[in-house]
Each structure stands twice: as C-alpha cells, then as structure tokens.
Amino acid sequence: MTDIPLAPVGRIVKKSGAERVSSDANEELAKLMEQYASRIAKEAIKLAGHAGRKTVKATDVRMAAETVR
C-alpha cells in the first residue's frame, strides 16, 4: 500500500486515454510514482542543504527532477 490515493491515480490513467484501469494497474502506478517522488525529494533535500537552507523550495524540486530522470 502506498501513501498516494489510488482513485486520483486511476483518473490520471483515464485522462491519458484508458477506458478502464485495473486495481492492480492503479496500485503499481501509485507505487512507481511514490518511488520516483521519493527520489526527487531526497535529491531536492540535498540541493537545499548545499544552498545552506533547511527549507526545500520549488526550484530545488525542479532541479532534482532534472537530475533524477
């Protein structure tokens, strides 16, 4: 089980063009999204620390997302 709610994940898949989405697919995508978000968050925390801040800013997250890909 993930921290990301499954209903919004299913809506994202449907908005992307799927007619139906299995609960297994929702759970797997939510798990992958959480793993990716966690990697981005960890990198953003490092960037904020290097800048001498404890607060993670949007720019840290954007830069981290570019790095983590």
GROMACS .gro file of N, CA and C in nm:
model
  207
    1MET      N    1   0.084  -0.119   0.000
    1MET     CA    2   0.000   0.000   0.000
    1MET      C    3   0.088   0.124   0.000
    2THR      N    4   0.045   0.223  -0.074
    2THR     CA    5   0.123   0.346  -0.085
    2THR      C    6   0.052   0.460  -0.012
    3ASP      N    7   0.123   0.570   0.000
    3ASP     CA    8   0.065   0.691   0.059
    3ASP      C    9  -0.017   0.769  -0.043
    4ILE      N   10   0.000   0.738  -0.170
    4ILE     CA   11  -0.073   0.807  -0.276
    4ILE      C   12  -0.210   0.741  -0.293
    5PRO      N   13  -0.319   0.818  -0.286
    5PRO     CA   14  -0.452   0.760  -0.303
    5PRO      C   15  -0.470   0.700  -0.443
    6LEU      N   16  -0.537   0.586  -0.450
    6LEU     CA   17  -0.549   0.515  -0.577
    6LEU      C   18  -0.649   0.579  -0.673
    7ALA      N   19  -0.755   0.640  -0.623
    7ALA     CA   20  -0.856   0.699  -0.710
    7ALA      C   21  -0.798   0.807  -0.803
    8PRO      N   22  -0.718   0.901  -0.751
    8PRO     CA   23  -0.659   1.000  -0.842
    8PRO      C   24  -0.564   0.938  -0.944
    9VAL      N   25  -0.496   0.831  -0.905
    9VAL     CA   26  -0.406   0.763  -0.999
    9VAL      C   27  -0.489   0.706  -1.114
   10GLY      N   28  -0.600   0.643  -1.081
   10GLY     CA   29  -0.688   0.590  -1.185
   10GLY      C   30  -0.741   0.699  -1.277
   11ARG      N   31  -0.774   0.814  -1.220
   11ARG     CA   32  -0.822   0.926  -1.302
   11ARG      C   33  -0.713   0.975  -1.397
   12ILE      N   34  -0.589   0.977  -1.350
   12ILE     CA   35  -0.478   1.019  -1.436
   12ILE      C   36  -0.465   0.925  -1.555
   13VAL      N   37  -0.474   0.794  -1.529
   13VAL     CA   38  -0.464   0.696  -1.637
   13VAL      C   39  -0.580   0.713  -1.734
   14LYS      N   40  -0.700   0.734  -1.683
   14LYS     CA   41  -0.816   0.752  -1.770
   14LYS      C   42  -0.805   0.881  -1.852
   15LYS      N   43  -0.756   0.988  -1.790
   15LYS     CA   44  -0.736   1.113  -1.864
   15LYS      C   45  -0.632   1.097  -1.974
   16SER      N   46  -0.544   0.998  -1.956
   16SER     CA   47  -0.440   0.972  -2.055
   16SER      C   48  -0.492   0.885  -2.170
   17GLY      N   49  -0.618   0.840  -2.160
   17GLY     CA   50  -0.678   0.768  -2.271
   17GLY      C   51  -0.730   0.629  -2.243
   18ALA      N   52  -0.706   0.573  -2.126
   18ALA     CA   53  -0.754   0.438  -2.096
   18ALA      C   54  -0.904   0.440  -2.070
   19GLU      N   55  -0.974   0.340  -2.121
   19GLU     CA   56  -1.117   0.329  -2.093
   19GLU      C   57  -1.140   0.270  -1.955
   20ARG      N   58  -1.061   0.168  -1.922
   20ARG     CA   59  -1.073   0.102  -1.793
   20ARG      C   60  -0.934   0.079  -1.736
   21VAL      N   61  -0.926   0.078  -1.602
   21VAL     CA   62  -0.797   0.059  -1.535
   21VAL      C   63  -0.818  -0.042  -1.423
   22SER      N   64  -0.735  -0.147  -1.422
   22SER     CA   65  -0.748  -0.247  -1.316
   22SER      C   66  -0.693  -0.192  -1.184
   23SER      N   67  -0.739  -0.249  -1.076
   23SER     CA   68  -0.688  -0.206  -0.945
   23SER      C   69  -0.540  -0.238  -0.932
   24ASP      N   70  -0.496  -0.349  -0.992
   24ASP     CA   71  -0.353  -0.382  -0.990
   24ASP      C   72  -0.270  -0.276  -1.062
   25ALA      N   73  -0.323  -0.227  -1.175
   25ALA     CA   74  -0.252  -0.123  -1.250
   25ALA      C   75  -0.245   0.006  -1.169
   26ASN      N   76  -0.355   0.042  -1.103
   26ASN     CA   77  -0.355   0.161  -1.017
   26ASN      C   78  -0.252   0.149  -0.907
   27GLU      N   79  -0.249   0.033  -0.842
   27GLU     CA   80  -0.155   0.012  -0.732
   27GLU      C   81  -0.011   0.016  -0.780
   28GLU      N   82   0.017  -0.046  -0.894
   28GLU     CA   83   0.154  -0.047  -0.946
   28GLU      C   84   0.199   0.093  -0.984
   29LEU      N   85   0.112   0.168  -1.053
   29LEU     CA   86   0.149   0.304  -1.092
   29LEU      C   87   0.168   0.392  -0.969
   30ALA      N   88   0.083   0.378  -0.870
   30ALA     CA   89   0.097   0.456  -0.746
   30ALA      C   90   0.229   0.424  -0.678
   31LYS      N   91   0.267   0.296  -0.676
   31LYS     CA   92   0.394   0.255  -0.615
   31LYS      C   93   0.512   0.318  -0.689
   32LEU      N   94   0.507   0.314  -0.823
   32LEU     CA   95   0.615   0.372  -0.902
   32LEU      C   96   0.621   0.523  -0.886
   33MET      N   97   0.505   0.588  -0.882
   33MET     CA   98   0.501   0.733  -0.862
   33MET      C   99   0.562   0.770  -0.728
   34GLU      N  100   0.530   0.693  -0.625
   34GLU     CA  101   0.583   0.721  -0.492
   34GLU      C  102   0.735   0.703  -0.489
   35GLN      N  103   0.785   0.599  -0.554
   35GLN     CA  104   0.929   0.576  -0.558
   35GLN      C  105   1.000   0.691  -0.630
   36TYR      N  106   0.943   0.735  -0.742
   36TYR     CA  107   1.002   0.844  -0.819
   36TYR      C  108   0.999   0.974  -0.738
   37ALA      N  109   0.884   1.002  -0.675
   37ALA     CA  110   0.872   1.123  -0.594
   37ALA      C  111   0.969   1.121  -0.477
   38SER      N  112   0.991   1.006  -0.419
   38SER     CA  113   1.084   0.994  -0.307
   38SER      C  114   1.227   1.023  -0.352
   39ARG      N  115   1.265   0.973  -0.469
   39ARG     CA  116   1.399   1.001  -0.521
   39ARG      C  117   1.416   1.150  -0.548
   40ILE      N  118   1.314   1.213  -0.605
   40ILE     CA  119   1.319   1.357  -0.630
   40ILE      C  120   1.330   1.433  -0.498
   41ALA      N  121   1.249   1.395  -0.400
   41ALA     CA  122   1.250   1.464  -0.270
   41ALA      C  123   1.387   1.454  -0.204
   42LYS      N  124   1.447   1.336  -0.206
   42LYS     CA  125   1.579   1.319  -0.145
   42LYS      C  126   1.683   1.407  -0.212
   43GLU      N  127   1.678   1.415  -0.345
   43GLU     CA  128   1.772   1.500  -0.418
   43GLU      C  129   1.745   1.647  -0.389
   44ALA      N  130   1.618   1.686  -0.381
   44ALA     CA  131   1.582   1.825  -0.350
   44ALA      C  132   1.631   1.864  -0.211
   45ILE      N  133   1.623   1.773  -0.117
   45ILE     CA  134   1.672   1.799   0.019
   45ILE      C  135   1.823   1.822   0.016
   46LYS      N  136   1.894   1.743  -0.062
   46LYS     CA  137   2.039   1.763  -0.075
   46LYS      C  138   2.070   1.901  -0.134
   47LEU      N  139   1.995   1.938  -0.238
   47LEU     CA  140   2.018   2.068  -0.302
   47LEU      C  141   1.992   2.183  -0.205
   48ALA      N  142   1.885   2.173  -0.128
   48ALA     CA  143   1.856   2.277  -0.029
   48ALA      C  144   1.968   2.284   0.075
   49GLY      N  145   2.017   2.170   0.117
   49GLY     CA  146   2.126   2.165   0.214
   49GLY      C  147   2.253   2.229   0.161
   50HIS      N  148   2.284   2.201   0.033
   50HIS     CA  149   2.403   2.261  -0.028
   50HIS      C  150   2.391   2.413  -0.036
   51ALA      N  151   2.266   2.461  -0.046
   51ALA     CA  152   2.243   2.605  -0.051
   51ALA      C  153   2.235   2.666   0.089
   52GLY      N  154   2.254   2.583   0.191
   52GLY     CA  155   2.252   2.632   0.328
   52GLY      C  156   2.112   2.654   0.383
   53ARG      N  157   2.014   2.586   0.324
   53ARG     CA  158   1.875   2.601   0.369
   53ARG      C  159   1.822   2.469   0.423
   54LYS      N  160   1.726   2.480   0.514
   54LYS     CA  161   1.652   2.363   0.561
   54LYS      C  162   1.521   2.349   0.485
   55THR      N  163   1.478   2.458   0.424
   55THR     CA  164   1.352   2.460   0.350
   55THR      C  165   1.376   2.420   0.205
   56VAL      N  166   1.300   2.322   0.159
   56VAL     CA  167   1.306   2.280   0.019
   56VAL      C  168   1.214   2.372  -0.060
   57LYS      N  169   1.268   2.433  -0.165
   57LYS     CA  170   1.191   2.525  -0.248
   57LYS      C  171   1.155   2.458  -0.380
   58ALA      N  172   1.063   2.520  -0.452
   58ALA     CA  173   1.018   2.467  -0.581
   58ALA      C  174   1.135   2.454  -0.678
   59THR      N  175   1.229   2.548  -0.673
   59THR     CA  176   1.345   2.539  -0.763
   59THR      C  177   1.429   2.415  -0.731
   60ASP      N  178   1.439   2.379  -0.604
   60ASP     CA  179   1.511   2.257  -0.566
   60ASP      C  180   1.443   2.134  -0.627
   61VAL      N  181   1.311   2.133  -0.619
   61VAL     CA  182   1.236   2.019  -0.672
   61VAL      C  183   1.253   2.010  -0.823
   62ARG      N  184   1.244   2.125  -0.892
   62ARG     CA  185   1.261   2.124  -1.038
   62ARG      C  186   1.400   2.075  -1.077
   63MET      N  187   1.501   2.126  -1.009
   63MET     CA  188   1.639   2.084  -1.039
   63MET      C  189   1.658   1.936  -1.007
   64ALA      N  190   1.601   1.891  -0.898
   64ALA     CA  191   1.611   1.750  -0.860
   64ALA      C  192   1.544   1.660  -0.964
   65ALA      N  193   1.430   1.703  -1.013
   65ALA     CA  194   1.358   1.625  -1.114
   65ALA      C  195   1.441   1.611  -1.241
   66GLU      N  196   1.514   1.714  -1.277
   66GLU     CA  197   1.602   1.707  -1.394
   66GLU      C  198   1.717   1.610  -1.370
   67THR      N  199   1.767   1.605  -1.249
   67THR     CA  200   1.880   1.519  -1.214
   67THR      C  201   1.839   1.373  -1.205
   68VAL      N  202   1.723   1.347  -1.148
   68VAL     CA  203   1.680   1.210  -1.118
   68VAL      C  204   1.639   1.131  -1.241
   69ARG      N  205   1.590   1.196  -1.341
   69ARG     CA  206   1.537   1.126  -1.459
   69ARG      C  207   1.615   1.003  -1.485
   0.00000   0.00000   0.00000
